[in-house]
XYZ file of C-alpha atoms in Angstrom:
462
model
C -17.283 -27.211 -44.610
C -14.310 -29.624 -44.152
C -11.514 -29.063 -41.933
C -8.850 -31.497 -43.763
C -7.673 -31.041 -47.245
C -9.251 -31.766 -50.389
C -8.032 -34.885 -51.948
C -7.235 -33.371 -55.420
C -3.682 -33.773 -56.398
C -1.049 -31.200 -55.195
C 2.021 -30.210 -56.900
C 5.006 -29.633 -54.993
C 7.536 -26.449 -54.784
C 6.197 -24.330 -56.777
C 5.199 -25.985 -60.120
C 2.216 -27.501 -61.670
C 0.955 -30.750 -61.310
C 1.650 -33.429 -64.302
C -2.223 -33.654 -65.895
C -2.051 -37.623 -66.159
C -5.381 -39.447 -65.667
C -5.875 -43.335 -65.167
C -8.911 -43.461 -67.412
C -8.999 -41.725 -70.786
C -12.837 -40.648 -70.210
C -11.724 -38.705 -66.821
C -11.388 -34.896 -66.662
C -8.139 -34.074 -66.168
C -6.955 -32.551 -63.179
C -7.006 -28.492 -62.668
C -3.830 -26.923 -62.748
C -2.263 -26.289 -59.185
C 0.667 -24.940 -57.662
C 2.180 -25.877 -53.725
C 4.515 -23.158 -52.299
C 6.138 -24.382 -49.323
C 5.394 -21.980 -45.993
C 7.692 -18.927 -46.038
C 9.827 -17.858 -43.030
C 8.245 -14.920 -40.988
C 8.589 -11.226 -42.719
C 9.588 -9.109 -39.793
C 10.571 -6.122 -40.533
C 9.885 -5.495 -43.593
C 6.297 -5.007 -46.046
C 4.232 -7.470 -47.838
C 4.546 -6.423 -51.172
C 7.420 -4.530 -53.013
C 5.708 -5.053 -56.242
C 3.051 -2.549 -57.793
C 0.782 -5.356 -58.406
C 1.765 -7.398 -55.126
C 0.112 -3.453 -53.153
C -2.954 -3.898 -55.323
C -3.892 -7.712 -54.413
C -3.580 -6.354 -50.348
C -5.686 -3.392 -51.544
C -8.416 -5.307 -52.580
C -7.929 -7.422 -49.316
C -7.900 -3.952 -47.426
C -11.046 -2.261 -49.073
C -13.015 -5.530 -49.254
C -12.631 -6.514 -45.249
C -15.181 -4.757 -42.946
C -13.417 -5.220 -39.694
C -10.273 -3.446 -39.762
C -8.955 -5.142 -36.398
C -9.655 -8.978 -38.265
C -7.073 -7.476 -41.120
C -4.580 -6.397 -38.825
C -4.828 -9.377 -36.885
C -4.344 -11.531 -40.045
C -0.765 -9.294 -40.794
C 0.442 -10.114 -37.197
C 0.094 -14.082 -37.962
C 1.591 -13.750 -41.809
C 4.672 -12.256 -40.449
C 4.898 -14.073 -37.117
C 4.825 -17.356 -39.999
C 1.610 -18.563 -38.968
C 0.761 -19.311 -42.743
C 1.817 -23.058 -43.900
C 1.748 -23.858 -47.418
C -0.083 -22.044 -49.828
C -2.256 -24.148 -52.651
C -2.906 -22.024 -55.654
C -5.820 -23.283 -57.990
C -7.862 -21.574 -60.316
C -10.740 -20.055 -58.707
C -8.810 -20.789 -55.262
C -6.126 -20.189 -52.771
C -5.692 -22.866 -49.405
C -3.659 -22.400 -46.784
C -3.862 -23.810 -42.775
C -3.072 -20.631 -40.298
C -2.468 -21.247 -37.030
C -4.219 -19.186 -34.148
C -2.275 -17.922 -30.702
C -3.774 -20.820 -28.901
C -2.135 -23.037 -31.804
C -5.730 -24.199 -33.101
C -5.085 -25.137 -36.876
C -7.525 -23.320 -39.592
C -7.864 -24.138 -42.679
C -8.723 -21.250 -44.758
C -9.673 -20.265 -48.928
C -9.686 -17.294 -50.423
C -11.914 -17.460 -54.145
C -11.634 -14.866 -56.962
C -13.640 -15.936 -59.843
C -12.025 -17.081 -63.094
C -12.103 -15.565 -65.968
C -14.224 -17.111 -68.968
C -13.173 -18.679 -72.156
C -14.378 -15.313 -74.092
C -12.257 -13.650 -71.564
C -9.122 -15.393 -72.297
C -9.416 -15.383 -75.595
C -9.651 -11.649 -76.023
C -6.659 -11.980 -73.424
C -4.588 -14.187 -75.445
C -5.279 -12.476 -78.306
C -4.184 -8.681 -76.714
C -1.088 -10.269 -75.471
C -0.253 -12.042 -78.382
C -0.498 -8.678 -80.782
C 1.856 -7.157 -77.804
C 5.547 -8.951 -77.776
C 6.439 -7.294 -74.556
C 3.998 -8.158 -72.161
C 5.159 -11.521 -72.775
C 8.700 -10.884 -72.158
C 7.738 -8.849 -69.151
C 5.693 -12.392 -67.637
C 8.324 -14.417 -68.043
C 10.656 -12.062 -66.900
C 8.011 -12.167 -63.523
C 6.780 -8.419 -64.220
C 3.438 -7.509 -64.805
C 4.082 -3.860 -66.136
C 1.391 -1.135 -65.432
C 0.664 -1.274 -69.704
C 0.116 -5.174 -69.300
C -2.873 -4.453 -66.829
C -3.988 -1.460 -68.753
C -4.088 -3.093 -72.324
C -5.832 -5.920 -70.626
C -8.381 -3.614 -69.526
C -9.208 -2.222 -72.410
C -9.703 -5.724 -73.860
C -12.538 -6.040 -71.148
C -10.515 -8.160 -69.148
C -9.527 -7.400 -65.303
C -6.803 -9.275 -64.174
C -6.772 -7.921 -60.706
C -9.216 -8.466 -58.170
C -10.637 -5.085 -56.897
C -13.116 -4.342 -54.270
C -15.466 -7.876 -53.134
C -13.493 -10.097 -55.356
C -11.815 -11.747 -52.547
C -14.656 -13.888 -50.882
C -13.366 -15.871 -47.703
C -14.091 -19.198 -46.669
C -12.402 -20.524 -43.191
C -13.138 -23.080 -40.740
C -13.269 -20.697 -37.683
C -16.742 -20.071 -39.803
C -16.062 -16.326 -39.330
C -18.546 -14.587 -42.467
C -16.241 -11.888 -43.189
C -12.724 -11.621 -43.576
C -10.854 -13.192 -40.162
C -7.196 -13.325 -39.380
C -6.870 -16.675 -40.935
C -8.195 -15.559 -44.747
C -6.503 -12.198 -43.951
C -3.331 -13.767 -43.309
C -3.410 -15.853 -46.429
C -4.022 -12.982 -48.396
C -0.742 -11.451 -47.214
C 1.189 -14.446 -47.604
C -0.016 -14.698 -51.045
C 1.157 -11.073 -52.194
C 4.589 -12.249 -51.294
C 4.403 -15.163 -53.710
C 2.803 -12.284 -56.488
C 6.128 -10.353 -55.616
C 8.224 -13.094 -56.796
C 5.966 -14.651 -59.793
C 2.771 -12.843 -60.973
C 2.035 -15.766 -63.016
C 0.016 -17.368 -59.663
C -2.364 -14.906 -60.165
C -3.136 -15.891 -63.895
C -3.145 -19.082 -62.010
C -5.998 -17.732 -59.738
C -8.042 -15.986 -63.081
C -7.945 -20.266 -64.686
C -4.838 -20.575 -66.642
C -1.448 -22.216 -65.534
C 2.145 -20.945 -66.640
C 2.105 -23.811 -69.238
C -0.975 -23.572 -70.822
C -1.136 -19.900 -70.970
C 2.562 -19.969 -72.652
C 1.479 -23.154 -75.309
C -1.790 -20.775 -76.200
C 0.137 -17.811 -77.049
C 2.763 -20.030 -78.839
C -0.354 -20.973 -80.994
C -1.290 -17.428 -81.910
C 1.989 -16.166 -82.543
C 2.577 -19.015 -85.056
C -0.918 -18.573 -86.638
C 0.059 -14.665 -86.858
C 3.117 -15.530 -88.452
C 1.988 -17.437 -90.665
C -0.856 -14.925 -91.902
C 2.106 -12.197 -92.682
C 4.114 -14.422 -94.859
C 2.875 -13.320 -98.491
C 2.099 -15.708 -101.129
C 4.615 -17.050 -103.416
C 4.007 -15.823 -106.971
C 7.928 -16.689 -107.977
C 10.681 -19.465 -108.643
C 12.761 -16.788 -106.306
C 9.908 -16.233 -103.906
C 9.811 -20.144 -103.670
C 13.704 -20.516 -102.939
C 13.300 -17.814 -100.363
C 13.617 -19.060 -96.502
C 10.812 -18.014 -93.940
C 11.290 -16.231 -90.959
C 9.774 -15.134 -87.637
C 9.568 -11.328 -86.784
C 12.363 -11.661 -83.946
C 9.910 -9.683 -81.306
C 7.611 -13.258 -81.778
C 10.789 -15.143 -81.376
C 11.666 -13.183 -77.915
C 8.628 -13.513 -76.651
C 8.376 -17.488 -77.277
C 12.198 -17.313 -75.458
C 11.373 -20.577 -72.927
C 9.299 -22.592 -75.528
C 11.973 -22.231 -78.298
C 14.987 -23.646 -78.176
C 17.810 -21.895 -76.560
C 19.922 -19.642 -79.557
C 23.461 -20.531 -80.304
C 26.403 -19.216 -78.725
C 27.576 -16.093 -79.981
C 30.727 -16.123 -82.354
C 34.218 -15.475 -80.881
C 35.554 -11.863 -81.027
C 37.955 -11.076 -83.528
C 41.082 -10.436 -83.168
C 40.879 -7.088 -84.882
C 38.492 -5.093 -87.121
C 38.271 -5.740 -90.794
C 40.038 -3.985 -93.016
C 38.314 -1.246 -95.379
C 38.141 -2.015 -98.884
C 40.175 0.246 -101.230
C 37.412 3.180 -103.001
C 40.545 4.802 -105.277
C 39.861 2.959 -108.664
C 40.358 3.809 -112.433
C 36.700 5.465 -112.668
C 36.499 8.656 -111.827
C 34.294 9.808 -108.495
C 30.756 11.529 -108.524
C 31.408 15.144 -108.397
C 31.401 16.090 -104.561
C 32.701 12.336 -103.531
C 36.102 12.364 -101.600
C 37.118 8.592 -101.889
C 39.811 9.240 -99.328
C 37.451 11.113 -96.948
C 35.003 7.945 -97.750
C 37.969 5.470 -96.633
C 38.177 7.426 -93.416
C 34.492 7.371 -92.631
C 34.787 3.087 -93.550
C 37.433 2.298 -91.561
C 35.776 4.665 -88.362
C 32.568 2.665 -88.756
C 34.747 -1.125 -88.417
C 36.598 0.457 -85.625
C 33.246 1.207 -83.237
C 31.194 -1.774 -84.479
C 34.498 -3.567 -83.343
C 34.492 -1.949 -80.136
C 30.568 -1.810 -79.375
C 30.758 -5.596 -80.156
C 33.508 -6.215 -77.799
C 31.421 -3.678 -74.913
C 28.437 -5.999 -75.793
C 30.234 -9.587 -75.410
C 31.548 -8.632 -72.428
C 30.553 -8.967 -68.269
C 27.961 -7.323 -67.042
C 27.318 -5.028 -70.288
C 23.992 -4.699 -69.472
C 24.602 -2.907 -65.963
C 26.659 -0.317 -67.884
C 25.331 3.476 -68.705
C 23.838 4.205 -72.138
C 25.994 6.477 -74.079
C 24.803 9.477 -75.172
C 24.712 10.436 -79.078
C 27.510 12.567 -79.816
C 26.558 16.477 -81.812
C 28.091 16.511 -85.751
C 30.914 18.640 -83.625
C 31.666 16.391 -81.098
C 31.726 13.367 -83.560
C 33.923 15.253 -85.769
C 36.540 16.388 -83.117
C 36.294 12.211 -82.080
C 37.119 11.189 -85.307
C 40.094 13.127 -86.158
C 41.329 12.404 -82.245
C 40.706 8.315 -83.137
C 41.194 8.009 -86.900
C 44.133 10.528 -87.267
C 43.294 11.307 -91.116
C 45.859 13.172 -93.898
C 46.161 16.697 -93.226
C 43.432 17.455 -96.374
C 40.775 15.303 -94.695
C 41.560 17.481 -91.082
C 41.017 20.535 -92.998
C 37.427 19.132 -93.705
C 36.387 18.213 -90.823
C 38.033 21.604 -89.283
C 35.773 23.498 -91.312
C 32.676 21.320 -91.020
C 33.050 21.358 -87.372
C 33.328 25.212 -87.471
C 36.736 25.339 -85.162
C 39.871 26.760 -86.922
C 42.572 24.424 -86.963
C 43.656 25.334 -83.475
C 40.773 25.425 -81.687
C 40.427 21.962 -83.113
C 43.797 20.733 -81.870
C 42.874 21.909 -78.833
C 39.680 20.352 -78.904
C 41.568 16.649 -79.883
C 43.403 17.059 -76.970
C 40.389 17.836 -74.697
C 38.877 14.371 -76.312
C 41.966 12.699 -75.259
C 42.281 13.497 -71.776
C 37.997 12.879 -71.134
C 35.510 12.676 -74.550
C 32.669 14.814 -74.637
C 32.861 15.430 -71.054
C 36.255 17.500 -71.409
C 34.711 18.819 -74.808
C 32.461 20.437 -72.616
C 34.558 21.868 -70.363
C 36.400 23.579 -73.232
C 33.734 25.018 -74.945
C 31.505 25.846 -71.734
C 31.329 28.774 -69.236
C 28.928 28.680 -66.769
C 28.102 29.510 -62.774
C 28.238 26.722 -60.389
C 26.598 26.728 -57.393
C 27.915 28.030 -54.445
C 28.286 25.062 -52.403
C 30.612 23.273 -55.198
C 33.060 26.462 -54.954
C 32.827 26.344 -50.923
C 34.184 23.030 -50.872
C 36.855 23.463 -53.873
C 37.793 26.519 -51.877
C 38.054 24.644 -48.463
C 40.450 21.654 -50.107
C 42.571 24.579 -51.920
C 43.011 26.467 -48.073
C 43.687 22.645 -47.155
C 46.183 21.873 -49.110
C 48.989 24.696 -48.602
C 50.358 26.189 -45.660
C 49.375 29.669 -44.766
C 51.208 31.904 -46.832
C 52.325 29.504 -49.347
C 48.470 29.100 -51.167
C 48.535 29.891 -55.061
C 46.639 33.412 -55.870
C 43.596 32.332 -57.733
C 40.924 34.564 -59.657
C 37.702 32.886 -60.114
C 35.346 33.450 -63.360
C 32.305 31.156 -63.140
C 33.680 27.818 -63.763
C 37.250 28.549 -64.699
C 39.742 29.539 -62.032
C 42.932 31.290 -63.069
C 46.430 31.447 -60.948
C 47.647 35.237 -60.881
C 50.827 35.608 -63.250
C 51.371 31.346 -63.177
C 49.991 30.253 -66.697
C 47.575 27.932 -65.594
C 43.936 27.603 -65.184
C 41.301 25.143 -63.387
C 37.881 24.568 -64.812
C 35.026 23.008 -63.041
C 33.281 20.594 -65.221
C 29.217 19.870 -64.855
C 30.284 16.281 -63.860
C 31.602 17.637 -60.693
C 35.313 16.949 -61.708
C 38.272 19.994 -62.274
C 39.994 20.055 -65.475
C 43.221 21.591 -65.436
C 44.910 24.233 -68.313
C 47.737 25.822 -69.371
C 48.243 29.099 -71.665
C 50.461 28.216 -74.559
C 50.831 30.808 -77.188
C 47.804 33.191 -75.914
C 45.568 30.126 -75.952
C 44.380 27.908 -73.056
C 44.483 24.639 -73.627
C 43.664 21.148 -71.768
C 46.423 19.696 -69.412
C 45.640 17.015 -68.033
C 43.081 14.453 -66.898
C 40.310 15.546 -64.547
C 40.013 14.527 -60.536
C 37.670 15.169 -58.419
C 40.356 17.157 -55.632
C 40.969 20.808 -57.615
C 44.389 20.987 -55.372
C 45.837 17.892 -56.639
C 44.679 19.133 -60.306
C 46.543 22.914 -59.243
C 49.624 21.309 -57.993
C 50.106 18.430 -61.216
C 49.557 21.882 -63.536
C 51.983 24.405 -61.542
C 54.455 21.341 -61.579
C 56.403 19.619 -58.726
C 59.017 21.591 -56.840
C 57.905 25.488 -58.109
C 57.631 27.844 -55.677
C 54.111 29.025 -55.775
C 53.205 32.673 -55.413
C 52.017 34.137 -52.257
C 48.804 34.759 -51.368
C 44.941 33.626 -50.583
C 42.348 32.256 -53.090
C 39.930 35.995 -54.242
C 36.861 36.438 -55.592
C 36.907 38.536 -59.119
């Protein structure tokens, strides 16, 4: 075996070599990615992916000396490894020994065939999202799986890493073993140098599933039988179009935001409604529906909408409290939605006012009674003692989650999202009061009010 290179064309940093030949009866030129030698990994593993851990398992279960393996870690994170060659069929690196002695050392995992691709191609092609999950550099657990199924294995597994080094070691040595683990770091950042490995580069593996998913398009458009059918524009499904995202060309900027939503068009005409149909309740429910596509266009146009939590779907109660707190309807149209929500009209005031100071959260809070644990009243009860000094602290009767001052009117309530609500008795009826925060003293004092003199006494249990 040579000790220099091979005298094949490299690419550089990272991407594949341009297939140009000087004579149109030459081959051309395998695919083959460079990646420039990576700093040393102290302090920290070689592979944070799922799939990175299964390439150093096969290294791991393959290797008969243990010692060789370890060895092979201590020079891939000491930087030992210089630039990695990735071909299919092959992966070259030079490793450097203690004693500075320059190796040159391959690892081979066998390519998959042309019947194997195909069936690959074909799986992936059927399967919009384990495209987007390649070129988003993911190879999900499914991916593998599916792949599987389809007779294909994409990672190597026990013996299908076979060494080759110029230390002529027959097993595994430090030098292979410390490419390997050089290598999983590059799998961490791109799993597409493994496909590389199996025979196909990013580009060719991306222009052969653009082919099927245009041939599959074109299969499910139907025949035209019609003048209409002939005036009618194509398409492509828009999972296809995802999935082709960096062979397309880029989609248009979104439109600007309007200034406001559209108004709702005008349902009281001459003709009489169906029986049951309440145009003006029908207005109400039009002009709701422009308000939160306004607003959940606005959320979506704006920074970092992604990173933001899912909303959860409100209950027919909870959306019917919402709307009469955002759309405030006629009095006739409250009366429905009092009754469908099954409130009376002043548990559903009180309700619109709970919306108002939180959404569903403070819904919850009003409608809930529960038992919190006992370390969430230990430390309400240790800010309340905190707060006053001693003989000045508010007289305060806990029930479960609600917390009553003796003879003041008022009332805290412990919400499940760890926040105190606080309430006030008017007319026989506690209601909401306030905003929630996280301190239940500053949420006793804003209810009792600045400057009263609070009553005597220490916090009791019921």
């Amino acid at each position: 075996m040579s000790d220099g290179y091979e005298t094949d064309a490299y690419g550089i940093d990272g991407y594949e070599s341009d297939d140009i030949v000087d004579e149109e009866s030459a081959p051309a030129p395998a695919p083959e990615r460079t990646f420039a030698a990576l700093p040393p990994a102290r302090g920290r593993g070689f592979a944070e992916s799922w799939w990175g851990r299964a390439w150093l398992k096969a290294l791991e279960d393959t290797a008969l000396d243990g010692k060789q393996v370890k060895q092979g870690r201590r020079f891939a994170r000491e930087g030992r490894v210089g630039a990695v060659s990735v071909r299919p069929g092959r992966i070259t690196a030079v490793v450097q020994d203690w004693d500075s002695t320059a190796y040159r050392s391959d690892v081979l995992l066998q390519q998959l065939s042309e019947e194997e691709w195909d069936r690959f191609l074909d799986m992936a092609a059927d399967r919009a999202g384990h495209i987007a999950a390649l070129l988003d550099r993911e190879m999900p657990p499914h991916l593998v799986e599916d792949a599987a199924a389809a007779g294909v294995d994409l990672l190597p597994g026990i013996g299908d890493l076979d060494p080759e080094c110029t230390c002529e070691a027959w097993d595994h040595c430090p030098h292979s073993a410390a490419l390997c683990y050089q290598v999983a770091r590059l799998l961490d950042q791109d799993p597409f140098v493994l496909l590389l490995m199996r025979g196909r580069g990013e580009r060719r593996l991306l222009d052969d599933l653009q082919v099927r998913i245009t041939v599959r398009a074109a299969e499910r458009q139907p025949a035209e039988s019609s003048a209409v059918e002939d005036r009618r524009v194509g398409g492509v499904r828009a999972d296809e179009t995802f999935a082709a995202w960096d062979i397309l060309p880029p989609l248009p900027a979104p439109p600007p935001l309007p200034a406001e939503p559209g108004p709702a068009p005008s349902l009281r005409t001459e003709t009489e409604p169906e029986p049951g149909l309440d145009p003006a309740a029908l207005e109400v429910l039009v002009t709701d529906s422009a308000v939160r596509a306004y607003r959940m266009l606005a959320d979506a146009l704006a920074p970092d909408h992604e990173q933001q939590p899912v909303q959860h779907e409100l209950t027919p109660d909870q959306d019917a409290v919402r709307l009469v707190a955002d759309a405030r309807p006629e009095p006739g149209i409250v009366i429905l939605l009092s009754t469908g929500s099954g409130r009376q009209r002043a548990e559903l005031d009180a309700a619109v006012r709970a919306w108002g100071y939180g959404g569903a959260a403070a819904l919850a809070v009003l409608d809930e009674e529960w038992a919190p644990d006992p370390e969430s009243l230990a430390r309400a009860r240790a800010r309340l003692a905190g707060a006053w000094e001693d003989g000045e602290r508010p007289q305060l009767r806990a029930a479960g989650n609600r917390w009553t001052v003796a003879g003041g009117g008022v009332q805290l309530r412990y919400g499940r999202d760890g926040r105190w609500w606080p309430y006030r008795k008017e007319r026989g009826r506690w209601n909401p009061a306030g905003p929630a925060d996280d301190d239940p003293a500053a949420v006793l004092a804003g209810a009792l009010g600045d400057g009263q003199t609070l009553a005597d006494g220490s916090l009791t249990e019921p």
